[in-house]
Amino acid sequence: MVIYNRVALIGLGLIASSMAHAMRAGGLAGEIVGHAKSAETRAVALEIGLCDRVCDTAAEAVAGADLVVLCVPVGAMEAVAAEIGPHLAQGACVTDVGSVKQAVIAAVAPHIPGGVAFVPGHPLAGTEHSGPRSGFATLFQNRWCLLTPTELSTPEAVARLRSLWEAMGSNVDEMDPAHHDLVLAVVSHTPHLIAYTMVGVADHLRRVSNSEVIKYSASGFRDFTRIAASDPVMWRDVFLTNKEATLDILGRFTEELFMLQRAIRMGDGDELHAYFTRTRAIRRGIIEAGQDTAAPDFGRVAKPSGA
Ligand code: NAP
């Protein structure tokens, strides 16, 4: 069932290539046109047949498209929006897949001309891999996609985009952009920062204890290293643009950490036991909500995770 006649993907990394595969698998787009910044990525996209056409410029790629998907790092959204703005077709819809919503809206909305809808979006699905070869059609299966409509989103444009994400396997929710950024700071952005920090600590320790950190890493630490292998550009941009929410959650995290540190120092077993009992109940809730399985799977390969 064709939902859009021509979809332009700007940026051809993990998310765009997964969308291309999923749209192909479901016959959801009449034509898929792509553009990426480097000639190298464009050549790979051509070689593997990711798109029907690959264009040298974003302006060329969006011409005549009824859906334009911005799949570039959050920090690159503004430059891309400025370039494509004058070339968007009347009646088209622009969306994005950025991990932060308020900053993307502020960067993109001023460049959307009259007669074009803008519906910001964020699929909560990803892996630590990036680039045009890393995508796969089932990435969005049973994962949430959050749409954060603005005054530039018409109800028709939102409904049509929702039907695309649902046809790619996602469950779709609508959310206020500021609320999105706070929720994501809790469930994704701060945990990634903690993983980066923990791997940094272990790297520092390794100089003291040789290779023990690697040797015994299966006991949980390996999952931290998987998360900390995520794309540095993408994650730099997430923290630079979701600054306030991340700092808020980090402040709360630090307070809890100090509280646990004190409980350990004071030998307060009751406090530790009560705390871990509460967190165990949260984990059970996640399994019951179908967001993970109970089976431990440390070091898993390409395990979908939200960003
Ligand atoms: P990725 O695999 O690193 O790919 C990024 C793509 O953007 C590359 O093709 C890159 O081109 C292109 N690009 C960068 N700057 C550009 C510019 N100025 N003009 C045109 N193309 C440009 O990234 P990704 O993981 O797909 O992430 C894309 C977006 O999805 C980000 O906003 C991220 O926040 C969001 N997101 C990511 C995940 C995740 O887990 N990975 C999950 C949900 C949402 P070159 O290859 O030529 O450099």
Short mmCIF file of C-alpha atoms and ligand atoms in Angstrom, two decimals:
data_model
loop_
_atom_site.label_atom_id
_atom_site.label_comp_id
_atom_site.label_asym_id
_atom_site.label_seq_id
_atom_site.Cartn_x
_atom_site.Cartn_y
_atom_site.Cartn_z
CA MET A 1 0.00 0.00 0.00
CA VAL A 2 1.73 3.18 -1.22
CA ILE A 3 1.44 5.94 1.43
CA TYR A 4 3.76 8.52 -0.21
CA ASN A 5 4.54 8.76 -3.92
CA ARG A 6 8.08 10.05 -3.39
CA VAL A 7 10.04 9.96 -0.15
CA ALA A 8 13.30 11.91 0.14
CA LEU A 9 15.72 10.68 2.81
CA ILE A 10 18.29 13.32 3.78
CA GLY A 11 21.15 11.54 5.55
CA LEU A 12 21.66 7.87 4.73
CA GLY A 13 22.75 6.29 8.01
CA LEU A 14 21.23 3.70 10.33
CA ILE A 15 17.77 5.25 10.64
CA ALA A 16 17.38 6.31 6.99
CA SER A 17 18.62 2.97 5.64
CA SER A 18 16.29 1.09 8.01
CA MET A 19 13.39 3.26 6.80
CA ALA A 20 14.35 2.56 3.18
CA HIS A 21 14.39 -1.20 3.80
CA ALA A 22 11.11 -1.10 5.77
CA MET A 23 9.36 1.06 3.13
CA ARG A 24 10.58 -1.28 0.38
CA ALA A 25 9.44 -4.36 2.28
CA GLY A 26 5.96 -2.91 2.75
CA GLY A 27 5.66 -1.21 -0.66
CA LEU A 28 4.97 2.04 1.21
CA ALA A 29 6.71 4.53 -1.11
CA GLY A 30 6.37 4.92 -4.88
CA GLU A 31 9.97 6.15 -5.12
CA ILE A 32 12.75 6.56 -2.57
CA VAL A 33 15.30 9.31 -3.24
CA GLY A 34 18.33 9.84 -1.01
CA HIS A 35 21.13 12.25 -0.26
CA ALA A 36 24.07 12.14 2.17
CA LYS A 37 26.82 14.63 2.78
CA SER A 38 29.81 12.57 1.61
CA ALA A 39 30.40 11.16 -1.86
CA GLU A 40 31.51 7.95 -0.14
CA THR A 41 28.14 7.36 1.58
CA ARG A 42 26.28 8.26 -1.61
CA ALA A 43 28.39 5.71 -3.52
CA VAL A 44 27.64 2.99 -0.95
CA ALA A 45 23.91 3.79 -1.11
CA LEU A 46 24.02 3.41 -4.90
CA GLU A 47 26.08 0.23 -4.72
CA ILE A 48 23.68 -1.53 -2.32
CA GLY A 49 20.55 -0.15 -4.06
CA LEU A 50 19.29 1.59 -0.93
CA CYS A 51 17.33 4.21 -2.90
CA ASP A 52 15.87 4.41 -6.37
CA ARG A 53 17.92 7.58 -6.92
CA VAL A 54 20.79 9.19 -5.00
CA CYS A 55 21.28 12.95 -5.47
CA ASP A 56 24.40 15.04 -4.98
CA THR A 57 22.51 17.79 -3.16
CA ALA A 58 19.67 17.82 -0.63
CA ALA A 59 17.88 20.48 -2.71
CA GLU A 60 17.77 18.11 -5.70
CA ALA A 61 16.62 15.19 -3.55
CA VAL A 62 13.57 16.96 -2.08
CA ALA A 63 12.24 18.28 -5.43
CA GLY A 64 8.80 16.80 -6.03
CA ALA A 65 8.86 14.67 -2.85
CA ASP A 66 5.63 14.45 -0.85
CA LEU A 67 7.56 13.30 2.25
CA VAL A 68 11.00 14.58 3.26
CA VAL A 69 12.69 12.85 6.20
CA LEU A 70 15.64 14.60 7.87
CA CYS A 71 17.87 11.75 9.09
CA VAL A 72 21.01 13.74 9.91
CA PRO A 73 22.58 14.39 13.34
CA VAL A 74 20.61 16.96 15.36
CA GLY A 75 23.37 19.56 14.96
CA ALA A 76 23.12 19.37 11.14
CA MET A 77 19.31 19.87 10.95
CA GLU A 78 19.38 23.66 10.60
CA ALA A 79 21.82 23.76 7.68
CA VAL A 80 19.88 21.05 5.85
CA ALA A 81 16.51 22.77 6.48
CA ALA A 82 17.91 26.08 5.20
CA GLU A 83 19.14 24.37 2.03
CA ILE A 84 15.93 22.48 1.21
CA GLY A 85 13.38 25.13 2.29
CA PRO A 86 13.10 26.92 -1.08
CA HIS A 87 12.92 23.59 -2.98
CA LEU A 88 10.08 21.89 -1.08
CA ALA A 89 6.95 21.04 -3.09
CA GLN A 90 3.63 22.62 -2.13
CA GLY A 91 1.59 20.15 -0.06
CA ALA A 92 4.71 18.22 1.02
CA CYS A 93 5.37 17.09 4.59
CA VAL A 94 8.76 17.46 6.26
CA THR A 95 9.56 15.24 9.22
CA ASP A 96 12.74 14.31 11.09
CA VAL A 97 13.99 11.44 13.23
CA GLY A 98 16.17 13.47 15.62
CA SER A 99 16.64 12.27 19.19
CA VAL A 100 15.91 15.74 20.60
CA LYS A 101 12.74 17.62 19.67
CA GLN A 102 12.71 21.22 20.96
CA ALA A 103 16.09 22.10 19.41
CA VAL A 104 15.17 20.48 16.09
CA ILE A 105 11.87 22.36 15.95
CA ALA A 106 13.67 25.65 16.67
CA ALA A 107 16.23 24.86 13.95
CA VAL A 108 13.89 23.59 11.23
CA ALA A 109 10.52 25.40 11.60
CA PRO A 110 11.76 28.84 10.42
CA HIS A 111 12.78 27.30 7.08
CA ILE A 112 9.43 25.60 6.32
CA PRO A 113 7.57 27.61 3.67
CA GLY A 114 3.81 28.17 3.65
CA GLY A 115 1.84 25.26 2.20
CA VAL A 116 4.30 22.69 3.61
CA ALA A 117 3.61 20.73 6.82
CA PHE A 118 6.25 19.96 9.44
CA VAL A 119 5.66 16.99 11.75
CA PRO A 120 8.67 16.29 14.02
CA GLY A 121 9.21 12.64 14.93
CA HIS A 122 11.52 10.31 16.82
CA PRO A 123 11.63 6.52 16.43
CA LEU A 124 12.77 4.98 19.73
CA ALA A 125 14.80 2.36 17.95
CA GLY A 126 18.49 2.10 17.19
CA THR A 127 21.68 0.13 17.53
CA GLU A 128 25.26 1.16 18.19
CA HIS A 129 25.98 0.85 14.46
CA SER A 130 25.84 3.68 11.96
CA GLY A 131 26.11 4.30 8.23
CA PRO A 132 24.19 3.17 5.13
CA ARG A 133 25.04 -0.52 5.53
CA SER A 134 23.78 -0.76 9.12
CA GLY A 135 20.02 -0.55 8.49
CA PHE A 136 17.54 -3.40 8.50
CA ALA A 137 13.81 -3.55 7.72
CA THR A 138 12.68 -4.76 11.15
CA LEU A 139 14.43 -2.08 13.25
CA PHE A 140 11.13 -0.32 14.06
CA GLN A 141 9.06 -3.46 14.69
CA ASN A 142 7.19 -3.16 17.97
CA ARG A 143 9.17 -0.01 18.91
CA TRP A 144 7.64 3.32 19.77
CA CYS A 145 7.74 6.26 17.40
CA LEU A 146 6.92 9.60 19.05
CA LEU A 147 5.44 12.43 16.98
CA THR A 148 5.61 15.91 18.52
CA PRO A 149 3.28 18.07 16.37
CA THR A 150 3.71 21.85 16.22
CA GLU A 151 1.55 24.62 14.75
CA LEU A 152 3.04 23.67 11.34
CA SER A 153 1.56 20.14 11.61
CA THR A 154 -1.83 19.71 9.97
CA PRO A 155 -4.03 16.87 11.26
CA GLU A 156 -3.93 15.25 7.79
CA ALA A 157 -0.11 15.35 7.69
CA VAL A 158 0.10 13.85 11.20
CA ALA A 159 -2.37 11.07 10.33
CA ARG A 160 -0.52 10.16 7.12
CA LEU A 161 2.89 10.09 8.82
CA ARG A 162 1.41 8.01 11.64
CA SER A 163 0.17 5.48 9.08
CA LEU A 164 3.70 5.24 7.58
CA TRP A 165 5.32 4.50 10.97
CA GLU A 166 2.59 2.01 11.82
CA ALA A 167 3.09 0.28 8.47
CA MET A 168 6.84 0.03 9.32
CA GLY A 169 5.88 -1.81 12.52
CA SER A 170 5.97 1.01 15.09
CA ASN A 171 3.52 1.93 17.80
CA VAL A 172 2.91 5.66 17.51
CA ASP A 173 2.26 8.17 20.29
CA GLU A 174 1.96 11.94 20.19
CA MET A 175 3.77 14.04 22.78
CA ASP A 176 4.55 17.65 23.63
CA PRO A 177 8.17 18.43 22.49
CA ALA A 178 9.37 19.62 25.92
CA HIS A 179 7.90 16.55 27.59
CA HIS A 180 9.57 14.34 24.97
CA ASP A 181 12.98 15.85 25.77
CA LEU A 182 12.55 15.26 29.51
CA VAL A 183 11.33 11.67 29.08
CA LEU A 184 14.19 10.88 26.71
CA ALA A 185 16.70 12.42 29.13
CA VAL A 186 15.52 9.84 31.67
CA VAL A 187 15.18 6.74 29.51
CA SER A 188 18.00 7.25 27.03
CA HIS A 189 20.24 10.31 27.16
CA THR A 190 21.41 10.16 30.79
CA PRO A 191 21.84 6.34 30.72
CA HIS A 192 24.06 6.76 27.66
CA LEU A 193 26.14 9.36 29.50
CA ILE A 194 26.51 7.00 32.45
CA ALA A 195 27.61 4.21 30.11
CA TYR A 196 30.18 6.52 28.48
CA THR A 197 31.44 7.48 31.95
CA MET A 198 31.66 3.90 33.23
CA VAL A 199 33.62 2.80 30.18
CA GLY A 200 35.90 5.81 30.68
CA VAL A 201 36.49 4.76 34.31
CA ALA A 202 37.24 1.19 33.26
CA ASP A 203 39.60 2.41 30.56
CA HIS A 204 41.45 4.39 33.19
CA LEU A 205 41.55 1.34 35.51
CA ARG A 206 42.81 -0.94 32.78
CA ARG A 207 46.09 0.89 32.86
CA VAL A 208 46.37 -0.32 36.45
CA SER A 209 45.03 -3.86 36.18
CA ASN A 210 46.06 -4.80 32.62
CA SER A 211 43.36 -6.65 30.70
CA GLU A 212 41.11 -7.82 33.53
CA VAL A 213 38.41 -5.32 32.58
CA ILE A 214 38.10 -6.91 29.14
CA LYS A 215 38.57 -10.46 30.37
CA TYR A 216 35.73 -10.38 32.89
CA SER A 217 33.50 -7.93 31.07
CA ALA A 218 30.63 -10.39 30.45
CA SER A 219 29.22 -9.67 33.91
CA GLY A 220 27.23 -6.60 32.85
CA PHE A 221 29.98 -4.23 31.83
CA ARG A 222 29.86 -5.45 28.22
CA ASP A 223 26.43 -3.85 27.78
CA PHE A 224 27.92 -0.53 28.87
CA THR A 225 30.65 -0.89 26.23
CA ARG A 226 28.02 -1.64 23.58
CA ILE A 227 26.12 1.54 24.43
CA ALA A 228 29.34 3.55 24.68
CA ALA A 229 30.24 2.46 21.13
CA SER A 230 27.37 4.58 19.75
CA ASP A 231 28.11 7.27 17.19
CA PRO A 232 30.12 10.13 18.79
CA VAL A 233 28.69 12.86 16.52
CA MET A 234 25.10 11.88 17.19
CA TRP A 235 25.60 11.73 20.95
CA ARG A 236 27.63 14.93 21.14
CA ASP A 237 24.71 16.68 19.44
CA VAL A 238 22.13 15.06 21.75
CA PHE A 239 23.86 16.45 24.86
CA LEU A 240 24.53 19.86 23.34
CA THR A 241 20.87 20.24 22.34
CA ASN A 242 19.05 18.53 25.22
CA LYS A 243 21.18 20.34 27.76
CA GLU A 244 18.62 21.41 30.36
CA ALA A 245 16.71 18.15 30.66
CA THR A 246 19.93 16.11 30.77
CA LEU A 247 21.46 18.35 33.44
CA ASP A 248 18.24 18.13 35.47
CA ILE A 249 18.27 14.31 35.40
CA LEU A 250 22.04 14.15 35.99
CA GLY A 251 21.60 16.34 39.10
CA ARG A 252 18.97 13.95 40.45
CA PHE A 253 21.18 10.97 39.55
CA THR A 254 24.11 12.46 41.42
CA GLU A 255 21.96 13.00 44.53
CA GLU A 256 20.82 9.36 44.49
CA LEU A 257 24.39 8.20 43.95
CA PHE A 258 25.58 10.18 46.97
CA MET A 259 22.74 8.71 49.02
CA LEU A 260 23.76 5.15 48.04
CA GLN A 261 27.42 5.99 48.59
CA ARG A 262 26.56 7.10 52.12
CA ALA A 263 24.49 3.94 52.75
CA ILE A 264 27.47 1.81 51.71
CA ARG A 265 29.88 3.83 53.85
CA MET A 266 27.57 3.62 56.89
CA GLY A 267 26.86 -0.09 56.34
CA ASP A 268 23.13 0.69 56.04
CA GLY A 269 21.96 -2.64 54.59
CA ASP A 270 18.27 -1.84 55.14
CA GLU A 271 18.53 1.27 52.96
CA LEU A 272 20.35 -0.60 50.18
CA HIS A 273 17.90 -3.52 50.32
CA ALA A 274 14.86 -1.23 50.17
CA TYR A 275 16.35 0.73 47.26
CA PHE A 276 17.17 -2.37 45.21
CA THR A 277 13.72 -3.81 45.92
CA ARG A 278 12.12 -0.70 44.42
CA THR A 279 14.35 -0.80 41.30
CA ARG A 280 13.64 -4.52 40.83
CA ALA A 281 9.92 -3.72 40.65
CA ILE A 282 10.63 -1.16 37.89
CA ARG A 283 12.47 -3.80 35.87
CA ARG A 284 9.50 -6.17 36.23
CA GLY A 285 7.22 -3.39 34.99
CA ILE A 286 9.38 -2.97 31.84
CA ILE A 287 9.18 -6.70 31.08
CA GLU A 288 5.41 -6.72 31.67
CA ALA A 289 5.06 -3.75 29.27
CA GLY A 290 6.76 -5.88 26.59
CA GLN A 291 9.78 -3.56 26.24
CA ASP A 292 12.33 -6.30 27.00
CA THR A 293 12.58 -9.99 27.87
CA ALA A 294 13.58 -11.45 31.20
CA ALA A 295 16.49 -13.36 29.61
CA PRO A 296 19.91 -11.87 30.34
CA ASP A 297 21.69 -11.13 27.07
CA PHE A 298 24.85 -9.22 27.86
CA GLY A 299 26.97 -8.31 24.88
CA ARG A 300 24.06 -8.74 22.50
CA VAL A 301 24.60 -7.80 18.88
CA ALA A 302 22.45 -5.11 17.19
CA LYS A 303 19.91 -5.19 20.02
CA PRO A 304 17.43 -2.41 19.28
CA SER A 305 17.51 0.40 21.81
CA GLY A 306 15.95 3.83 21.87
CA ALA A 307 17.99 7.00 21.52
P1 NAP B 1 24.26 7.87 11.10
O1 NAP B 1 24.14 6.41 10.84
O2 NAP B 1 25.51 8.39 11.71
O3 NAP B 1 23.99 8.67 9.74
C1 NAP B 1 23.93 10.06 9.67
C2 NAP B 1 23.79 10.45 8.22
O4 NAP B 1 23.64 11.87 8.14
C3 NAP B 1 24.99 10.09 7.35
O5 NAP B 1 24.53 9.53 6.15
C4 NAP B 1 25.65 11.45 7.09
O6 NAP B 1 26.28 11.51 5.85
C5 NAP B 1 24.43 12.33 7.07
N1 NAP B 1 24.73 13.74 7.27
C6 NAP B 1 25.37 14.35 8.30
N2 NAP B 1 25.41 15.70 8.10
C7 NAP B 1 24.79 15.93 6.92
C8 NAP B 1 24.51 17.07 6.16
N3 NAP B 1 24.89 18.29 6.57
N4 NAP B 1 23.85 16.94 4.96
C9 NAP B 1 23.48 15.72 4.53
N5 NAP B 1 23.71 14.57 5.20
C10 NAP B 1 24.36 14.69 6.38
O7 NAP B 1 23.07 8.42 12.02
P2 NAP B 1 21.71 7.74 12.51
O8 NAP B 1 22.01 6.83 13.63
O9 NAP B 1 20.95 7.25 11.32
O10 NAP B 1 21.02 9.04 13.15
C11 NAP B 1 20.35 9.98 12.35
C12 NAP B 1 19.39 10.76 13.23
O11 NAP B 1 18.52 9.84 13.88
C13 NAP B 1 20.06 11.59 14.33
O12 NAP B 1 19.42 12.84 14.42
C14 NAP B 1 19.81 10.78 15.59
O13 NAP B 1 19.68 11.63 16.72
C15 NAP B 1 18.50 10.09 15.27
N6 NAP B 1 18.29 8.79 15.93
C16 NAP B 1 19.31 7.90 16.05
C17 NAP B 1 19.09 6.69 16.69
C18 NAP B 1 20.20 5.69 16.88
O14 NAP B 1 20.17 4.89 17.80
N7 NAP B 1 21.20 5.67 16.02
C19 NAP B 1 17.80 6.37 17.18
C20 NAP B 1 16.77 7.29 16.98
C21 NAP B 1 17.02 8.50 16.36
P3 NAP B 1 27.79 10.98 5.65
O15 NAP B 1 27.72 9.50 5.86
O16 NAP B 1 28.07 11.35 4.27
O17 NAP B 1 28.63 11.68 6.68
#
